[in-house]
Each structure stands twice: as structure tokens, then as C-alpha cells.
Coordinates of C-alpha atoms in Angstrom, one line a residue:
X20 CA 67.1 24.3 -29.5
X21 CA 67.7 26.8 -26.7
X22 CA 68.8 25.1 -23.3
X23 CA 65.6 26.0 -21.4
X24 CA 63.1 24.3 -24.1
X25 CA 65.4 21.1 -23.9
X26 CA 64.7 21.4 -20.1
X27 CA 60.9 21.5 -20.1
X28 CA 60.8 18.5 -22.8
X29 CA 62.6 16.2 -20.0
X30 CA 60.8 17.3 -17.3
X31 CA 57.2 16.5 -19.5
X32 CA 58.7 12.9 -20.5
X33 CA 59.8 12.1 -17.1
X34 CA 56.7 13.0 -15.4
X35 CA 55.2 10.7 -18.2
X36 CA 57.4 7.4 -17.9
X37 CA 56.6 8.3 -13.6
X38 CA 52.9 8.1 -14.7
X39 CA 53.2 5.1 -17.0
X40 CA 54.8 3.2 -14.5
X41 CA 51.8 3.9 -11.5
X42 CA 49.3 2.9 -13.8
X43 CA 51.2 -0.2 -14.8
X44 CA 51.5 -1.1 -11.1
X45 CA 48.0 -0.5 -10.6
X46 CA 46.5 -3.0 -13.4
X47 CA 49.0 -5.4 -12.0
X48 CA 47.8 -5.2 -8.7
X49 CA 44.5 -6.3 -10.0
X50 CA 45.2 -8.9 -11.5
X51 CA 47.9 -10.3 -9.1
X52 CA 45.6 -13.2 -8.1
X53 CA 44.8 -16.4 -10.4
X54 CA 40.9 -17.5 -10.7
X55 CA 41.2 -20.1 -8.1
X56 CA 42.6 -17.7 -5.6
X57 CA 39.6 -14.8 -6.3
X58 CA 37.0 -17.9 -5.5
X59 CA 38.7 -18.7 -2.3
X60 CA 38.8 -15.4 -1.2
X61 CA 35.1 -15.0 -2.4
X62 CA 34.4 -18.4 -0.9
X63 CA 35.9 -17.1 2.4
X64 CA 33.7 -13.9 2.4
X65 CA 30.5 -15.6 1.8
X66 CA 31.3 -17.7 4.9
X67 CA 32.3 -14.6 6.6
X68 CA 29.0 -13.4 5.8
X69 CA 26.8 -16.4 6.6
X70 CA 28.3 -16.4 10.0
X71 CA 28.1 -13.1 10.8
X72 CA 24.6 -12.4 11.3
X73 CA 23.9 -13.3 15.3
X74 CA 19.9 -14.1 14.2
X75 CA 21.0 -15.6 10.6
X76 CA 19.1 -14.7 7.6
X77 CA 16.2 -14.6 6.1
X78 CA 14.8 -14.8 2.4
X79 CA 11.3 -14.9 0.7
X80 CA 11.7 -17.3 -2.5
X81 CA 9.4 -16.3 -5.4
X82 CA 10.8 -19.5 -7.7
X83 CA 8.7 -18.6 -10.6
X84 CA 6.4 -15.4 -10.2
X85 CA 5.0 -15.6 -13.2
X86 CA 2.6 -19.1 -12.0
X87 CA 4.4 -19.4 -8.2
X88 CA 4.2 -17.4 -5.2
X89 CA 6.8 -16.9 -2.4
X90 CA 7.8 -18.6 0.3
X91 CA 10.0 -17.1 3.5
X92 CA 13.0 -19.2 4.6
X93 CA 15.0 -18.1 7.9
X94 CA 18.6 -19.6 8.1
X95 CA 21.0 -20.2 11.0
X96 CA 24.6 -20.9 9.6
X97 CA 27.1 -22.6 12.3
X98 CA 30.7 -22.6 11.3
X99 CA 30.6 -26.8 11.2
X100 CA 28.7 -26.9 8.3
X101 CA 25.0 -26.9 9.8
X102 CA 22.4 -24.9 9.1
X103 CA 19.1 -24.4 11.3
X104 CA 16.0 -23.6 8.9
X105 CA 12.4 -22.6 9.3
X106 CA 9.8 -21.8 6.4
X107 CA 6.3 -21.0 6.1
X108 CA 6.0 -23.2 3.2
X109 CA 3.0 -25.1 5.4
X110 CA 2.1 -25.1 9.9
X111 CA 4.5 -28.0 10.0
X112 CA 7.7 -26.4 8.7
X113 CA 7.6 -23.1 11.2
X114 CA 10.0 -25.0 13.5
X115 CA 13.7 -25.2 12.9
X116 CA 15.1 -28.2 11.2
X117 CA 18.7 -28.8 11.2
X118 CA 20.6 -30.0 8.8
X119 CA 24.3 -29.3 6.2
X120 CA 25.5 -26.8 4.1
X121 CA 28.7 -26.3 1.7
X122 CA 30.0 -23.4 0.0
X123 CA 31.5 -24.9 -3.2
X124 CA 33.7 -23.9 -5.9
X125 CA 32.9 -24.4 -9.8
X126 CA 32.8 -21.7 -12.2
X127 CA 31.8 -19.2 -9.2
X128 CA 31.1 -19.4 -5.6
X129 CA 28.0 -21.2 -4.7
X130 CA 25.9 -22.0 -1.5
X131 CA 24.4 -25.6 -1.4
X132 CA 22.0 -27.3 1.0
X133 CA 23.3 -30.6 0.9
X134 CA 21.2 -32.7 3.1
X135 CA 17.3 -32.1 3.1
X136 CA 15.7 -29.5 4.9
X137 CA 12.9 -27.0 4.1
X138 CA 14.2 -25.6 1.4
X139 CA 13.9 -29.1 -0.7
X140 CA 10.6 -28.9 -0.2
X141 CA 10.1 -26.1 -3.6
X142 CA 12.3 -28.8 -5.8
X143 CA 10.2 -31.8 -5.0
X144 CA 8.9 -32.9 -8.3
X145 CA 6.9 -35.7 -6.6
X146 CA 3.3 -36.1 -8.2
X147 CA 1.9 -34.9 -4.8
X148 CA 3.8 -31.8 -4.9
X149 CA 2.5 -30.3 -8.1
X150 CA 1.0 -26.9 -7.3
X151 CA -1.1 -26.9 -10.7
X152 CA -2.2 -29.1 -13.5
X153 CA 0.4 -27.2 -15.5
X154 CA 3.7 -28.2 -13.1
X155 CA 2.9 -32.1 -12.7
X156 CA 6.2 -33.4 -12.5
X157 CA 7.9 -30.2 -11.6
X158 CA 6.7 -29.0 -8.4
X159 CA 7.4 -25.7 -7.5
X160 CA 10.2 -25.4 -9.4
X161 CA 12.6 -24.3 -6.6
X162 CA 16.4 -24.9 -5.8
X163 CA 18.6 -25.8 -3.1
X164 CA 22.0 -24.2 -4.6
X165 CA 22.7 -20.7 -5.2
X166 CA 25.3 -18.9 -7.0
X167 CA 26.8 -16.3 -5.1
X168 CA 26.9 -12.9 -6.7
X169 CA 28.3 -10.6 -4.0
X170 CA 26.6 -8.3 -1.0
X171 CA 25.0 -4.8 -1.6
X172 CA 23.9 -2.6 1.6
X173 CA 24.4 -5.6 3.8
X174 CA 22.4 -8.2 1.6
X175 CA 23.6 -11.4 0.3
X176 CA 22.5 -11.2 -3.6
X177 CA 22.5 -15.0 -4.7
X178 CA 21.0 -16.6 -8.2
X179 CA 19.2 -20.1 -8.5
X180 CA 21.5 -22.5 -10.0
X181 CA 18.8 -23.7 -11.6
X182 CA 17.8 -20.5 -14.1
X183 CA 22.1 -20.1 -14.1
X184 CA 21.8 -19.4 -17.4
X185 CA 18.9 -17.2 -17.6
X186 CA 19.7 -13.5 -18.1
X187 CA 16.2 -12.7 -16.5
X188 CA 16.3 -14.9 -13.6
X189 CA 15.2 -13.3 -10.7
X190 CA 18.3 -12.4 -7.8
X191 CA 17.6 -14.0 -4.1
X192 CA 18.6 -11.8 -0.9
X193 CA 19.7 -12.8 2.2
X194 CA 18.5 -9.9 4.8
X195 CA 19.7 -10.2 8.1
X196 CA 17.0 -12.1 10.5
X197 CA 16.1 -11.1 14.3
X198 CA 15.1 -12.8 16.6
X199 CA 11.3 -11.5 15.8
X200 CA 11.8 -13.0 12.7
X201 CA 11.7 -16.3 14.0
X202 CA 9.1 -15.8 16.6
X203 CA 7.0 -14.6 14.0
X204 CA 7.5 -17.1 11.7
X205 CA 4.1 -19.0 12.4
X206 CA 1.8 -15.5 12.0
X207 CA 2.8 -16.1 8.2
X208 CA 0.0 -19.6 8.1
X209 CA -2.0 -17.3 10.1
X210 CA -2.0 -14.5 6.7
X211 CA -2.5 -16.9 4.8
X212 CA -6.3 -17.7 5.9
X213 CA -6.8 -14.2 5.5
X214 CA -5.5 -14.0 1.7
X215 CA -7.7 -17.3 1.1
X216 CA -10.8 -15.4 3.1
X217 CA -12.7 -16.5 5.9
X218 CA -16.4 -18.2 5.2
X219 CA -17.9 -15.1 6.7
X220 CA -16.6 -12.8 4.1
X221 CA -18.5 -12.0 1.2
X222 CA -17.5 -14.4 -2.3
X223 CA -16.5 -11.3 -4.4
X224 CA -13.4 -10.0 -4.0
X225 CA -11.5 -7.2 -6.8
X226 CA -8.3 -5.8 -7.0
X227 CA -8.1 -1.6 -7.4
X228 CA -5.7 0.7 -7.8
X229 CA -5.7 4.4 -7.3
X230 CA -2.8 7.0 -8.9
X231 CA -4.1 9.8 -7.2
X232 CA -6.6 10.7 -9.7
X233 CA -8.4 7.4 -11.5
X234 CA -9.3 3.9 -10.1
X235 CA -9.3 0.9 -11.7
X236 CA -10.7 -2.4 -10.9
X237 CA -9.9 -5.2 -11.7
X238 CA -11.1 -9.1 -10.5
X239 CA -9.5 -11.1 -8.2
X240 CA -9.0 -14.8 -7.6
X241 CA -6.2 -16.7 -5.9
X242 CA -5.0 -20.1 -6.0
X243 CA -4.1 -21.7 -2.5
X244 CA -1.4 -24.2 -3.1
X245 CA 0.5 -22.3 -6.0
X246 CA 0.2 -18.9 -4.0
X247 CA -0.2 -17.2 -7.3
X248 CA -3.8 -14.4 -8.1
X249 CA -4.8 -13.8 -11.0
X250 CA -6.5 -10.1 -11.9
X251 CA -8.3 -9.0 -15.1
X252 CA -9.9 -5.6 -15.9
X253 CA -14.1 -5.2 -15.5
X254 CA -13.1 -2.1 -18.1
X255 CA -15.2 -3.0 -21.2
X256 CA -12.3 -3.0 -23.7
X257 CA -9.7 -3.3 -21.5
X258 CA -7.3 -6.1 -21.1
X259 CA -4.8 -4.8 -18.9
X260 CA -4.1 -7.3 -16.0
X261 CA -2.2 -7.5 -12.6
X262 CA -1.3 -11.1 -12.1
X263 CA 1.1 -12.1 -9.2
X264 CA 2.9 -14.1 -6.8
X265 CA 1.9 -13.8 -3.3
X266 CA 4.1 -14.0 -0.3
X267 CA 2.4 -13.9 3.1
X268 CA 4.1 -11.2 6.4
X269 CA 2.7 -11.1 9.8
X270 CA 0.9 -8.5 9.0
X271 CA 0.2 -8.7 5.1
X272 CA 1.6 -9.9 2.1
X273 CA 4.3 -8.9 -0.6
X274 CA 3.6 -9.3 -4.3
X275 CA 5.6 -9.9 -7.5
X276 CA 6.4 -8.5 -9.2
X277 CA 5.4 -5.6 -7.7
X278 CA 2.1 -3.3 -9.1
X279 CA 2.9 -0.2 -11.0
X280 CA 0.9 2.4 -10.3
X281 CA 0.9 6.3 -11.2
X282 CA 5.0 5.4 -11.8
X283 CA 5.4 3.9 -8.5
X284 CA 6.2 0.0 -7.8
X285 CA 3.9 -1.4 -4.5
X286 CA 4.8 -4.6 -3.2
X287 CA 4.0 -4.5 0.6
X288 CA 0.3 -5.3 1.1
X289 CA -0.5 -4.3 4.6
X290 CA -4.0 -6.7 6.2
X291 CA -6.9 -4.6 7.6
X292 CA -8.6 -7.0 10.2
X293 CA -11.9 -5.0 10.4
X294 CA -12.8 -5.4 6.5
X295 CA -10.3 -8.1 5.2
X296 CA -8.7 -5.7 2.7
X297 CA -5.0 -6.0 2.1
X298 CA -3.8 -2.0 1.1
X299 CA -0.2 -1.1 -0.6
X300 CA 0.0 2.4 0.2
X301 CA 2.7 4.7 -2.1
X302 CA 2.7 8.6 -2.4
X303 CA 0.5 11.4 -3.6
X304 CA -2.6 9.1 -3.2
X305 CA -1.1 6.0 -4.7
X306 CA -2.7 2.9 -3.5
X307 CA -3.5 -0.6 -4.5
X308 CA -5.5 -3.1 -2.5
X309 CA -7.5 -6.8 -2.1
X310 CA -11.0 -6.1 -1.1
X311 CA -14.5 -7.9 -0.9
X312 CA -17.8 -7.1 -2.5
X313 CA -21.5 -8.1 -1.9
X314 CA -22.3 -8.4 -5.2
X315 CA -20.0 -10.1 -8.5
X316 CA -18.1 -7.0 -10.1
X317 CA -19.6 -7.9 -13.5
X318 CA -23.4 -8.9 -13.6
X319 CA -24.1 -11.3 -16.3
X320 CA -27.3 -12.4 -18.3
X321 CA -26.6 -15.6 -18.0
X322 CA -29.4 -16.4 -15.6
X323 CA -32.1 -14.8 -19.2
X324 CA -31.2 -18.5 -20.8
X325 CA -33.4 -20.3 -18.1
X326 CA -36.3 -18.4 -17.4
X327 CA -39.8 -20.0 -18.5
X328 CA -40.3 -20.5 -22.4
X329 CA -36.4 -20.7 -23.4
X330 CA -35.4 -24.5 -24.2
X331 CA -34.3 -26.7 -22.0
X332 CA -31.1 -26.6 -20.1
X333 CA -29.3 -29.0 -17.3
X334 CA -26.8 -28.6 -14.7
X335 CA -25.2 -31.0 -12.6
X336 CA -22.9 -30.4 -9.7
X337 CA -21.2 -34.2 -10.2
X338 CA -19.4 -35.1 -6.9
X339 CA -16.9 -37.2 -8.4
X340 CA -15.7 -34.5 -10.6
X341 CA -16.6 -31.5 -9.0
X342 CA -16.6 -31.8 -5.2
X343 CA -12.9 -29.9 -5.2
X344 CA -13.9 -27.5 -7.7
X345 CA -12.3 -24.1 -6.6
X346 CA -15.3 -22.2 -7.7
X347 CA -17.4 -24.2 -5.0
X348 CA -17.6 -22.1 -1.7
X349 CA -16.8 -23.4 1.8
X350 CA -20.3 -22.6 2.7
X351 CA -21.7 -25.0 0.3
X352 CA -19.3 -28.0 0.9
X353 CA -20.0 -27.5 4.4
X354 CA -23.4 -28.3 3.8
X355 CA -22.9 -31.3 1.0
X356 CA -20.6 -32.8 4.5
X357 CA -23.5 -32.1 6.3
X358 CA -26.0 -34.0 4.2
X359 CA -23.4 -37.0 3.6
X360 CA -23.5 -37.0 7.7
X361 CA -27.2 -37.6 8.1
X362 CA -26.6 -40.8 5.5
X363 CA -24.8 -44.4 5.0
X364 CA -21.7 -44.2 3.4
X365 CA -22.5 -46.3 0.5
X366 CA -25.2 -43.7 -0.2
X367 CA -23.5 -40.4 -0.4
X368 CA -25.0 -37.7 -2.5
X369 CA -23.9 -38.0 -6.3
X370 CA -25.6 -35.0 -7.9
X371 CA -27.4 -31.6 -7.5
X372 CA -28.7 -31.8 -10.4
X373 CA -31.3 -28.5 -11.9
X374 CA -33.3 -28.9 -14.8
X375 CA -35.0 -25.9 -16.4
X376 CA -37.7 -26.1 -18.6
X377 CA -38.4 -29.9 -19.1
X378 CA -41.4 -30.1 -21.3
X379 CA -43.1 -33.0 -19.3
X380 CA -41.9 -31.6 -15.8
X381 CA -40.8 -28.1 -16.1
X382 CA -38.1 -26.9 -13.9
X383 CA -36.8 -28.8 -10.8
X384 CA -34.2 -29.4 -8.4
X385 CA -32.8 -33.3 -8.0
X386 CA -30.5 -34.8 -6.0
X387 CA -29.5 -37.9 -6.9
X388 CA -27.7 -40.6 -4.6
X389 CA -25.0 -43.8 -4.6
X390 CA -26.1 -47.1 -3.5
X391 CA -29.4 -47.4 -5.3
X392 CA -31.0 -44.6 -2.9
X393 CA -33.6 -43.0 -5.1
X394 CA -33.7 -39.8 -6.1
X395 CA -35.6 -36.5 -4.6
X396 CA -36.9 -34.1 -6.3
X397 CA -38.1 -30.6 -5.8
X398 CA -40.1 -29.0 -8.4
X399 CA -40.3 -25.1 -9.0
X400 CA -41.0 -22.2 -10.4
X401 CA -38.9 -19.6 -12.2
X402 CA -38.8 -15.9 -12.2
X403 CA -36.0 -13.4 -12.6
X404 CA -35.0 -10.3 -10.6
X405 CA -34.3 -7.8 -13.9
X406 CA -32.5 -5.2 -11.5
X407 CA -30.2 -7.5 -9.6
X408 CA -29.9 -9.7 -12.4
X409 CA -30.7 -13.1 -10.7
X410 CA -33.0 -15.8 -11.1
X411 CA -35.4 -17.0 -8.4
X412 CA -36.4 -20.4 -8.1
X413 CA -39.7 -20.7 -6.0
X414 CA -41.4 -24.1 -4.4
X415 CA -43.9 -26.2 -6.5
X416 CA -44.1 -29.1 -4.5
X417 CA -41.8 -32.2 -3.9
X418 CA -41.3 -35.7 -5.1
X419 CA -41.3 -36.6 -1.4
X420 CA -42.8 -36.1 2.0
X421 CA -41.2 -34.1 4.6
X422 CA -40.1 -36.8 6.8
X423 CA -37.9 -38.5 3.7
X424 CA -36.2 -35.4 2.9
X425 CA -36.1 -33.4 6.2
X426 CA -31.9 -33.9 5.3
X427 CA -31.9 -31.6 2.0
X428 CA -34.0 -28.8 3.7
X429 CA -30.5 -26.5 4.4
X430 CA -28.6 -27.3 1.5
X431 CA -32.3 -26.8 -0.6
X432 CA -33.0 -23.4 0.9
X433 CA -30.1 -21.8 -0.4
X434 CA -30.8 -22.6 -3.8
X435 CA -33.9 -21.3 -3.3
X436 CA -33.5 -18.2 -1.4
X437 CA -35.7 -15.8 -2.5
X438 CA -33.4 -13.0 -3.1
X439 CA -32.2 -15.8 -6.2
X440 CA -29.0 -16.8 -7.8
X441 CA -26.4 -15.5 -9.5
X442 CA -25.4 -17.7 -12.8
X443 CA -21.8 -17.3 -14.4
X444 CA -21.3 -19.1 -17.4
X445 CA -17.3 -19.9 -16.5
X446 CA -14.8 -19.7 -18.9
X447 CA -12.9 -22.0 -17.6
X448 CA -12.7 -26.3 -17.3
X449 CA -12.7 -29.0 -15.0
X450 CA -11.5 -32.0 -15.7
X451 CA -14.2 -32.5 -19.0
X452 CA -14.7 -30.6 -22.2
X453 CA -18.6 -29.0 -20.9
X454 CA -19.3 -25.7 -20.2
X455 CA -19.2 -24.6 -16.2
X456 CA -21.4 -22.5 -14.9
X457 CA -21.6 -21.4 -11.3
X458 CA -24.9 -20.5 -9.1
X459 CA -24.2 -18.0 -6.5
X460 CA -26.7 -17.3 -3.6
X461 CA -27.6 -13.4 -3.4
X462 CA -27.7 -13.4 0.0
X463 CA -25.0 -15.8 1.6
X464 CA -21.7 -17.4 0.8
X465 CA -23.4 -20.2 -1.6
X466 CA -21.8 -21.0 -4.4
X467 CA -22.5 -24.6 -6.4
X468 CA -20.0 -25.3 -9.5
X469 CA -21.6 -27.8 -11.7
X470 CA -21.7 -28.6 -15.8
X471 CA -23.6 -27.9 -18.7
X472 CA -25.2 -31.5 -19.1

């Protein structure tokens, strides 16, 4: 081999072994620290981090979007291991509460709240803290350690310790608070009056979404203490759905997870005063939004089944079992209070009881009493309102003189408004195994729950 080739082959194999060795040096340099000392140095940034923040941090906790809502948490870390907290789980937790933190070491770096503060609140598995039926025993389902996963574009990303082990569990983020933040705090109980609706709105309310092109609409019920809506399709065929968890803003709401619409993801709900809509507002004509309506989305004909000549049929609103129905409207509790006021309290209204199509008495309206108080009755008359699609019940005369039953005259005169009811046969329960059906005034906030008897 010529002198010159010999040359080039140890240059090439020196610049190799020069390579080899950097690259060696490099994966050492990696892995130069044992697992205990990676934890303390992520233990030590995480308290960096906490501390670093002049207004703390804030995070909105959806435990459990799939039945849960969220719920907005500010923190102020202090390098003694005290924490300052706010939340807007109720009005009486929008002042800051003091109390201790940790940042512990197990299999990773993990921020605990160690004494109880707001926070505990979501893992209180108390009977009394049970947002639904479904979580008696569990509560909200919330957490008060978090695994620490890191920081991306100045967020703290964290994990329940609770759903550790699920791959789906949903990441927590820290965002850095202001001082607005805490200010504000408080407007967040004010939203939420406006997501339940105020008695002078109208009792329909849909969901819709727009991708530019097409709506679609959807109805639209929410549940107070689990902050969670619920949203089927009107769409004859269609069972698409937008169920979500509802976190209230100053000046809205975010959702999750967040609506998909036209390809785009809308999570920030913004309120409109005037109307009491709540509009997510994307691109190219995107938009979703929480609006009223003066009449139900779907008109039923269920009200047909109690016209004159079809059989009989009885409904009872039953006070001991129904008086917290969710169905019920403000407007008409408000005025079961306000007969219960004119009376003794051993003789509080037990029933609103309507009976169509008796074959001695026909159809009437009774409302029956505790305490031995005899019942009143008003009789009427039935017609329907085929356009509309309600039934009107019309006077026929009373069991009772005026004097004796002066106390029934508001909370009668909705139920027989001439512009009629609505009737929804309910597909859901309360309590017992009979059918619900609902009577909804057509021309105010009235809405009676009551059962199939």
C-alpha cells in the first residue's frame, strides 16, 4: 500500500476514535446524576417556580369533565411552606385562606396541600358534598396532591395523584395570577347566576353552533351543583351531543372539553348582558353559543292525551317528593312559598293535583293540604291550541267561595292562563318509578313538575 493511502486511513480512524470519545462524554454527562439527585434538582425548580410568580398562580380544576365542571383556584406560595388560596367553588371561599404546602419526593416530584384549605373542598366525600345521585360518597372527585410534570411556555403542567395511573387523565396548569385575578375572583359567583338564568329569562334555552355554513341546535340543560350541561340534537335522527363541564370567568365561561366546530376547538364562552347568551366566537364564521327561547325547541303531543273523550289521566305535583325537582321553575316555587305564607305551618300545601277526564267530575284542578285542611277544587274545561300545541284549561266553577280560596288565585291563574300549557312527558325520574311530565305556562316562567298517578 502506497505511503499516501496509509496516511488517509489514519487520519479517517483518528478523526473516528476523536468522535467516539465526544459522544461518549456526552451520554455520560447525561446521566452523571443518580435518580435521587434529578428529584432534588426537580424538587428545587418546582419551588423556584412556585415562588417566583409576584401574584402566585392560578388554575381552573375540571376533576372529572365528563359529570364535573370546573372550579378556579388562585395560589400564593411563601417560601415557609404557606400557601394563601381563594376559589370560586361557592361566595364564601372568594377570600384567601391560609394554610401549608410540601413539595415531596416519591417516585416523582409532587406538590401537596397538607393542611385544609379550598382545594379539599373537591375531595370531600361527605354525604353533603355529593354533586349527584351518581357520586354519593365521592364528592367531586378532586385532589389535593399533584405530580409535577415540568413547565411549558411559563406554565406549571401538574397531574392528579389521584388518576396517577391513568393514561387519559387530564394535565392541571398553573398560569401565572395578577393581581386582577384576585380582585376578580368574586365576579366568578356573579357568572354563575347568569349560566343558571335569572327568573326573568325565558325557560327554554339551546345550544347552536355555526361552521360558517350550517347550524345546528341542540337542547340545553345545566345542573347547578355539579357545574356540568348536558346537550342533545332537536335533528330527527340525530344523536350527536355536546355535553360539558362548565367553568365560570368574569365575563363568561370555559367549557370542557372544548366544542368542535368546522375543525376548530371553542372553549371561551364570552356573556352578553343584553340577551343572556354566552357566544364562543372562532374564525371564518365559527361560533357556538347558550341562548334562550320563548317557546320549547321540540313541540310535543303530549298535551292530545288529555283533551275531552281520551281516558282518564292524573298528575300530581307531590311536595314531599317533588318540591326540589329541577324541572320546577323559580317562578312557580315562588308562588307555592307564597301560598305556604298565607297558611299554618301544619297545613302547608301537599299536592297540585290535575285530573282529566273523570267520568263523574270531568277535568279539575285540586290542591290538597297537611293538617286535615280540606281540599279545593277548581273544575274546568279543556280545549287545545292545535298550532301552538298547548292545552287550555278554562274555569267551570269551584268547590269553594271566593273568600276561602282568595290564597290559590296567583298560583291558579297560571295554570290556567289562556294562552295554555305546555306538557312534556319527561324521560327522566325522580325519586319513584312513574312517568314525569311537566306543565309549562305559554306565557310566563311557570313550570309545575309533577307524576303520572
Amino acid at each position: 500500500m502506497k505511503i499516501k493511502n496509509i496516511f488517509k486511513y489514519l487520519v479517517v480512524a483518528s478523526l473516528i476514535v476523536q468522535l467516539t470519545a465526544c459522544t461518549s462524554t456526552e451520554v455520560e454527562q447525561k446521566f452523571d446524576k443518580t435518580p435521587t439527585e434529578r428529584l432534588n434538582l426537580q424538587k428545587s425548580e418546582l419551588k423556584d417556580a412556585l415562588l417566583a410568580s409576584p401574584d402566585g398562580w392560578k388554575a381552573v380544576y375540571f376533576t372529572d369533565d365528563t359529570q364535573l365542571g370546573g372550579f378556579t383556584h388562585l395560589f400564593k406560595f411563601t417560601a415557609d411552606g404557606k400557601v394563601e388560596m381563594a376559589s370560586d367553588f361557592d361566595a364564601t371561599t372568594t377570600s384567601r385562606l391560609t394554610s401549608e404546602y410540601d413539595i415531596q419526593l416519591g417516585s416523582t416530584v409532587s406538590l401537596v396541600f397538607t393542611t385544609k384549605n379550598r382545594i379539599h373542598l373537591l375531595s370531600d366525600s361527605s354525604p353533603l358534598s355529593n354533586p349527584t345521585p351518581a357520586l354519593l360518597g365521592k364528592g367531586y372527585l378532586g385532589d389535593f396532591q399533584f405530580l409535577y410534570y415540568g413547565q411549558e411556555n411559563g406554565e406549571l403542567i401538574f397531574r392528579p395523584n389521584r388518576t396517577a395511573g391513568d393514561s387519559n387523565a387530564k394535565e392541571i396548569r398553573f398560569v401565572k395570577a395578577t393581581a386582577q385575578d384576585w380582585t376578580d375572583l368574586p365576579k366568578n359567583i356573579t357568572m354563575m347566576a347568569n349560566v343558571i338564568g335569572a327568573n326573568t329569562r325565558p325557560l327554554f334555552r339551546l345550544f347552536e353552533t355555526n361552521d360558517g355554513t350550517t347550524k345546528h341546535q341542540f337542547d340545553f340543560t345545566f345542573a347547578t351543583r355539579s357545574r356540568f350541561s348536558t346537550a342533545n340534537s332537536i335533528e330527527t335522527g340525530s344523536t350527536a351531543t355536546n355535553n360539558m363541564g362548565i367553568a365560570y370567568t368574569p365575563t363568561g365561561i370555559i367549557v370542557s372539553p372544548a366544542v368542535e366546530v368546522g375543525g376548530q376547538k371553542l372553549k371561551d364562552f364570552v356573556y352578553n348582558a343584553t340577551d343572556g347568551s354566552f357566544t364562543a366566537t372562532g374564525t371564518n364564521g365559527v361560533t357556538a353559543s347558550i341562548k334562550y327561547s320563548t317557546v320549547p325547541l321540540v313541540l310535543t303531543d303530549d298535551y292530545k292525551n288529555l283533551l275531552a273523550g281520551k281516558p282518564q289521566m292524573v298528575f300530581g305535583y307531590i311536595s314531599a317528593n317533588l318540591a326540589t325537582a329541577p324541572s320546577n321553575s323559580a317562578y312557580f316555587n315562588n308562588l307555592i312559598a307564597k301560598v305556604n305564607a298565607t297558611l299554618p305551618a301544619t297545613q302547608q300545601i301537599a299536592r297540585v293535583q290535575i285530573v282529566f277526564n273523570n267520568a263523574v267530575n270531568g277535568s279539575y284542578i285540586q290542591y290538597q293540604f297537611n293538617g286535615g285542611k280540606a281540599a279545593i277544587a277548581h273544575f274546568v274545561t279543556t280545549k287545545e291550541d292545535a298550532v301552538n300545541k298547548t292545552i287550555i284549561l278554562t274555569d267551570d266553577g269551584w268547590t269553594h267561595n271566593l273568600a276561602t280560596r282568595a290564597f290559590l288565585l296567583e298560583l291558579d291563574a297560571e295554570l290556567t292562563n289562556p294562552k295554555g300549557l305546555y306538557v312534556k312527558k319527561e324521560a327522566f325520574r325522580i325519586t319513584f318509578s312513574n312517568t314525569i311530565y311537566t306543565f309549562t305556562s305559554a306565557a310566563s316562567n311557570f313550570r309545575m313538575t309533577s307524576y303520572q298517578l
